[in-house]
Short mmCIF file of C-alpha atoms in Angstrom, two decimals:
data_model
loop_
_atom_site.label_atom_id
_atom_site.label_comp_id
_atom_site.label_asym_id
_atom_site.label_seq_id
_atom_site.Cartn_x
_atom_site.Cartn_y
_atom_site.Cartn_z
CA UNK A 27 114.63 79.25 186.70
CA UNK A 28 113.00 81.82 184.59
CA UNK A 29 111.56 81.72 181.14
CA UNK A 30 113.71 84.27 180.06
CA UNK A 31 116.55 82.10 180.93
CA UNK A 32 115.22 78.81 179.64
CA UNK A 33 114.76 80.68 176.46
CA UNK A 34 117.60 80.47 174.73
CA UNK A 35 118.70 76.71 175.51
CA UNK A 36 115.26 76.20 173.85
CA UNK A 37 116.07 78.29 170.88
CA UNK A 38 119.86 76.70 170.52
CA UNK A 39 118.41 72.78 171.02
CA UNK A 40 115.59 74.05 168.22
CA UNK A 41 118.38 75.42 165.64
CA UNK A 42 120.93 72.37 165.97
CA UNK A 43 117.41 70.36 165.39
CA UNK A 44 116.47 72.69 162.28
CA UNK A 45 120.22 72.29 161.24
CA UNK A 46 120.38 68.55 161.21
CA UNK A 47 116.99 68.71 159.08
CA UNK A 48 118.51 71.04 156.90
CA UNK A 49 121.73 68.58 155.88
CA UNK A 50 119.78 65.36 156.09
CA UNK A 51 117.42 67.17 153.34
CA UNK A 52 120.18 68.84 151.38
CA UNK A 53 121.94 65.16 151.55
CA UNK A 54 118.83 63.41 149.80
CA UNK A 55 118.32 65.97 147.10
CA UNK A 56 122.50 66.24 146.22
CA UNK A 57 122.08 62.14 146.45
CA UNK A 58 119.63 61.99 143.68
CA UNK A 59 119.58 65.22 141.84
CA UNK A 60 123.27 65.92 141.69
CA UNK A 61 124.93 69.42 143.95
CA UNK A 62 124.59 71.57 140.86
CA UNK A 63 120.99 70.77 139.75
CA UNK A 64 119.97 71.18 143.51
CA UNK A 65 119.01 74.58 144.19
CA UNK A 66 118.85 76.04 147.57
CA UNK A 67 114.96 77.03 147.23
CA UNK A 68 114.29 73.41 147.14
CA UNK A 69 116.00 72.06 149.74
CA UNK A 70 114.27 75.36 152.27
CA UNK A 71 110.97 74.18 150.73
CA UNK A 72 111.82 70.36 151.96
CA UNK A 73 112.42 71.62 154.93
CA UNK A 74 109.72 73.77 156.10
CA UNK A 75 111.34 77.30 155.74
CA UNK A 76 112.88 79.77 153.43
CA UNK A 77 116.11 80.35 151.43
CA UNK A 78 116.73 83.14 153.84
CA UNK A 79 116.17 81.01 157.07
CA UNK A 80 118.74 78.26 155.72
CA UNK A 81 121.61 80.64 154.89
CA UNK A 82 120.93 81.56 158.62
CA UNK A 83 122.31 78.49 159.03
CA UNK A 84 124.46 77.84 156.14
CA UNK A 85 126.27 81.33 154.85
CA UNK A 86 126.15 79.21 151.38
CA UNK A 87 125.80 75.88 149.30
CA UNK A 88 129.64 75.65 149.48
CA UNK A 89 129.26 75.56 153.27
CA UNK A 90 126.25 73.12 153.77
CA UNK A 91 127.75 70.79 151.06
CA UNK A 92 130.70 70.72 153.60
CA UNK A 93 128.13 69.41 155.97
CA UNK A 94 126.83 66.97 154.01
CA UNK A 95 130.06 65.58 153.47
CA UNK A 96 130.29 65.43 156.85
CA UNK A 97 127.73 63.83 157.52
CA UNK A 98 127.96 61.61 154.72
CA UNK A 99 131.07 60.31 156.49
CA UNK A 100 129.87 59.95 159.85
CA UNK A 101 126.78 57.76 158.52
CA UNK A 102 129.77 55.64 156.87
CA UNK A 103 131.87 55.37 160.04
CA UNK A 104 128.69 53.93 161.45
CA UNK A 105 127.75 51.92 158.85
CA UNK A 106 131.39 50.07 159.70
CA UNK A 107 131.00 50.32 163.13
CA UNK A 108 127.76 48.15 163.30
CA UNK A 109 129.61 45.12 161.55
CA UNK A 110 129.13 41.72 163.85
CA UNK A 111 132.06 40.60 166.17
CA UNK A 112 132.37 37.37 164.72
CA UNK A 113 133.11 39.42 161.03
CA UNK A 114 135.77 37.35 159.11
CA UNK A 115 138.72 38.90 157.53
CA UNK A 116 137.08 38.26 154.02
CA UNK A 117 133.67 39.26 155.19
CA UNK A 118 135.49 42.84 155.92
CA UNK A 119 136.29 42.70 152.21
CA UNK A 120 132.72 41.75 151.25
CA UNK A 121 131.86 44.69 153.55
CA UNK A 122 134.13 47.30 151.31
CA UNK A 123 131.87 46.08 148.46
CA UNK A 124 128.63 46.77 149.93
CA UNK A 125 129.68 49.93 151.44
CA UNK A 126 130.27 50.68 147.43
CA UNK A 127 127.41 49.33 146.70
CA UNK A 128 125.45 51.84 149.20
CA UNK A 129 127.29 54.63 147.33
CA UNK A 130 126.23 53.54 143.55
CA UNK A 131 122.84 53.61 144.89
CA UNK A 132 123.27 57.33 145.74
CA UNK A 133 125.16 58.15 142.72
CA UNK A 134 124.82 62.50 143.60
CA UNK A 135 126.77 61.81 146.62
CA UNK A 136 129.90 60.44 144.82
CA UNK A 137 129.81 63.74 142.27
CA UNK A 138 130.03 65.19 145.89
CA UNK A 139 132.95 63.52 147.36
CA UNK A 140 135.31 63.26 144.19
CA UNK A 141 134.33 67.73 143.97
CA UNK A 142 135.06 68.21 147.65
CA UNK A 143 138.33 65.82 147.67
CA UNK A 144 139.80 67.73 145.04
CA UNK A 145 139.49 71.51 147.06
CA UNK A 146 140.54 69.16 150.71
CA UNK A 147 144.12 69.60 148.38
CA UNK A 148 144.53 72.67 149.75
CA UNK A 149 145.57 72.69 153.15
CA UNK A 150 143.84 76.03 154.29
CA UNK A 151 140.66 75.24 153.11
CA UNK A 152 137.95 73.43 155.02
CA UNK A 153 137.66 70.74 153.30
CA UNK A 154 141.62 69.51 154.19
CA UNK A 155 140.57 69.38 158.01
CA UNK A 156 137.33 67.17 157.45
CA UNK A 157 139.17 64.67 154.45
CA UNK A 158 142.53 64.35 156.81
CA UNK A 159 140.11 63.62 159.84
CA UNK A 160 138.27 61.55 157.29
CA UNK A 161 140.83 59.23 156.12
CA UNK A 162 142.79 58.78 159.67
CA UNK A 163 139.19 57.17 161.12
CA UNK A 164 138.63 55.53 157.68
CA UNK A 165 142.02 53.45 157.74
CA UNK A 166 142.19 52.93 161.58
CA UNK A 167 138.57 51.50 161.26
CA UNK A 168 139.56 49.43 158.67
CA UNK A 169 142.62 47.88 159.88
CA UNK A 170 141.29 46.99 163.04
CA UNK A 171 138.22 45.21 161.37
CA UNK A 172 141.39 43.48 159.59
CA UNK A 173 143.28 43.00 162.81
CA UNK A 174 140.53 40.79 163.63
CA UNK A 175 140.67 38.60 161.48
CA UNK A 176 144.18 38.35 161.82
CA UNK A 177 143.68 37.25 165.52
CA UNK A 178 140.85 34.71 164.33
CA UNK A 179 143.00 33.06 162.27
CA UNK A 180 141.01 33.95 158.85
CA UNK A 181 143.41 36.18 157.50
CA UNK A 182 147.52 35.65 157.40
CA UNK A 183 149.84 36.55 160.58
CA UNK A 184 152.05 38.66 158.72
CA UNK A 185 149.17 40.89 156.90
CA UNK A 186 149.98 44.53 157.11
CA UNK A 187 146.29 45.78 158.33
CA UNK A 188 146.73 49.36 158.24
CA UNK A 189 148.49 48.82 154.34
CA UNK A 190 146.04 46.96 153.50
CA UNK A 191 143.96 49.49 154.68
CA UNK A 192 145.09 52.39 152.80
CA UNK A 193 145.01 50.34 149.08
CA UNK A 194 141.66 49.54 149.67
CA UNK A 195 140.62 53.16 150.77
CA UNK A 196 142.82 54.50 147.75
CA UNK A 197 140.96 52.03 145.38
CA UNK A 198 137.88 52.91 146.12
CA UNK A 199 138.70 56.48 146.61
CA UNK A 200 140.40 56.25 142.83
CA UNK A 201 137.68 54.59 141.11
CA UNK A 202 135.10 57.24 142.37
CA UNK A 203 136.56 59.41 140.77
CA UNK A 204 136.61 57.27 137.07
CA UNK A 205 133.04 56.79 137.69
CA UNK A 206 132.21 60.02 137.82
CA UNK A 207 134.72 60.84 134.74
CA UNK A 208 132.77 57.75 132.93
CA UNK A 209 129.60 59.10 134.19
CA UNK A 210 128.48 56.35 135.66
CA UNK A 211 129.39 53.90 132.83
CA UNK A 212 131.93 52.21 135.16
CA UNK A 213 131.03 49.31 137.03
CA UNK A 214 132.18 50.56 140.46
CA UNK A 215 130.97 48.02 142.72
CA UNK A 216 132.17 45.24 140.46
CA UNK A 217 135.70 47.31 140.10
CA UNK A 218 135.52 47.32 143.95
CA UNK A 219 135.16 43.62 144.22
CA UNK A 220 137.39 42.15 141.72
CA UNK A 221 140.12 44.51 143.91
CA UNK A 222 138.58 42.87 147.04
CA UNK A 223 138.89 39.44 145.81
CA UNK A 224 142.42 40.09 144.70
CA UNK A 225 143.37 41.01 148.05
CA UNK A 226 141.74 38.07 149.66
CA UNK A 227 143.69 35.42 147.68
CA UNK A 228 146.99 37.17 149.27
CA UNK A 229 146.27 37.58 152.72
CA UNK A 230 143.81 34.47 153.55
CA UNK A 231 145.79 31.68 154.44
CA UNK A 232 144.15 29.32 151.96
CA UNK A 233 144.90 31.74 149.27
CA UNK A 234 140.63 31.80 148.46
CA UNK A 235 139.47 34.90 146.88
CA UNK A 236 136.04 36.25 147.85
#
């Protein structure tokens, strides 16, 4: 095969490499520094390259914060998916508060959800095909880790996992957003947990909260 052939595989395999550098980087600085106080410049410079070469990749901020939310998610799906097999039904609760936890400590990344959620309301936009894709993993996820602990016995026979599922999600989904209303003044994670341990005391068969 001849280098003129191998060329561009190269070239693609280096721009989905430059690309994934380009969110993780853009990720870290809307994390810490909030999307609006982030400007494009310094996110290139993080990276290695210049304004220019990252709208090659990104036509604009509005797109690449898209794929930071994207990738936000899939590091959360993760995140859930590396739980232990022996998890409890109330360790999955304890779970939903350290995944909050995770979030508080990347306080940008909230402002980021709770702006993106609000334009995923509009069905033609982009943002409506990641948040629906978003939320069908997020519950089924969920209420399998729940199913779980149905079958071990740690969490009532009649518990409606995927309900379940979807209050939680909402919860946490709804208190985002007063935290970033309160700016930051809300204690989210503790909000998150006293909703947890509410939940535990009807669905464990003991009645225990968390």
């Amino acid at each position: 095969m001849s280098s003129r052939t191998r060329a561009p595989r190269g070239s693609y395999s280096v721009g989905i490499a430059r690309r994934q550098r380009i969110v993780e980087a853009a990720a870290e600085r809307f994390a810490q520094e909030g999307y609006h106080r982030t400007a494009l410049s310094r996110i290139a410079e993080d990276v290695g390259i210049t304004e220019g070469g990252l709208l090659h990749h990104f036509r604009s901020k509005k797109h690449l914060l898209l794929a930071v939310m994207e990738h936000r998610f899939t590091t959360a799906a993760e995140w859930w998916a590396r739980l232990p097999g022996e998890t409890t039904g109330p360790d999955v609760l304890r779970a939903m508060v350290g995944a909050t936890e995770r979030h508080v400590a990347e306080p940008g990344l909230i402002e980021l959800f709770v702006l993106t959620s609000a334009e995923a309301a509009d069905p033609t936009s982009a943002a409506h095909t990641l948040f629906a894709e978003r939320y069908q993993r997020a519950v089924e996820e969920l209420a399998h880790h729940l199913r779980l602990g149905v079958e071990r016995g740690t969490l009532r026979a009649d518990t409606d996992c995927t309900a379940v599922a979807r209050e939680c999600i909402a919860v946490s989904d709804g208190l985002q957003l007063q935290w970033v209303i309160a700016k930051g003044a809300l204690d989210l994670a503790g909000a998150v947990r006293l909703h947890a341990d509410r939940i535990a005391r009807t669905i464990t068969p003991d009645g225990h909260g968390l």
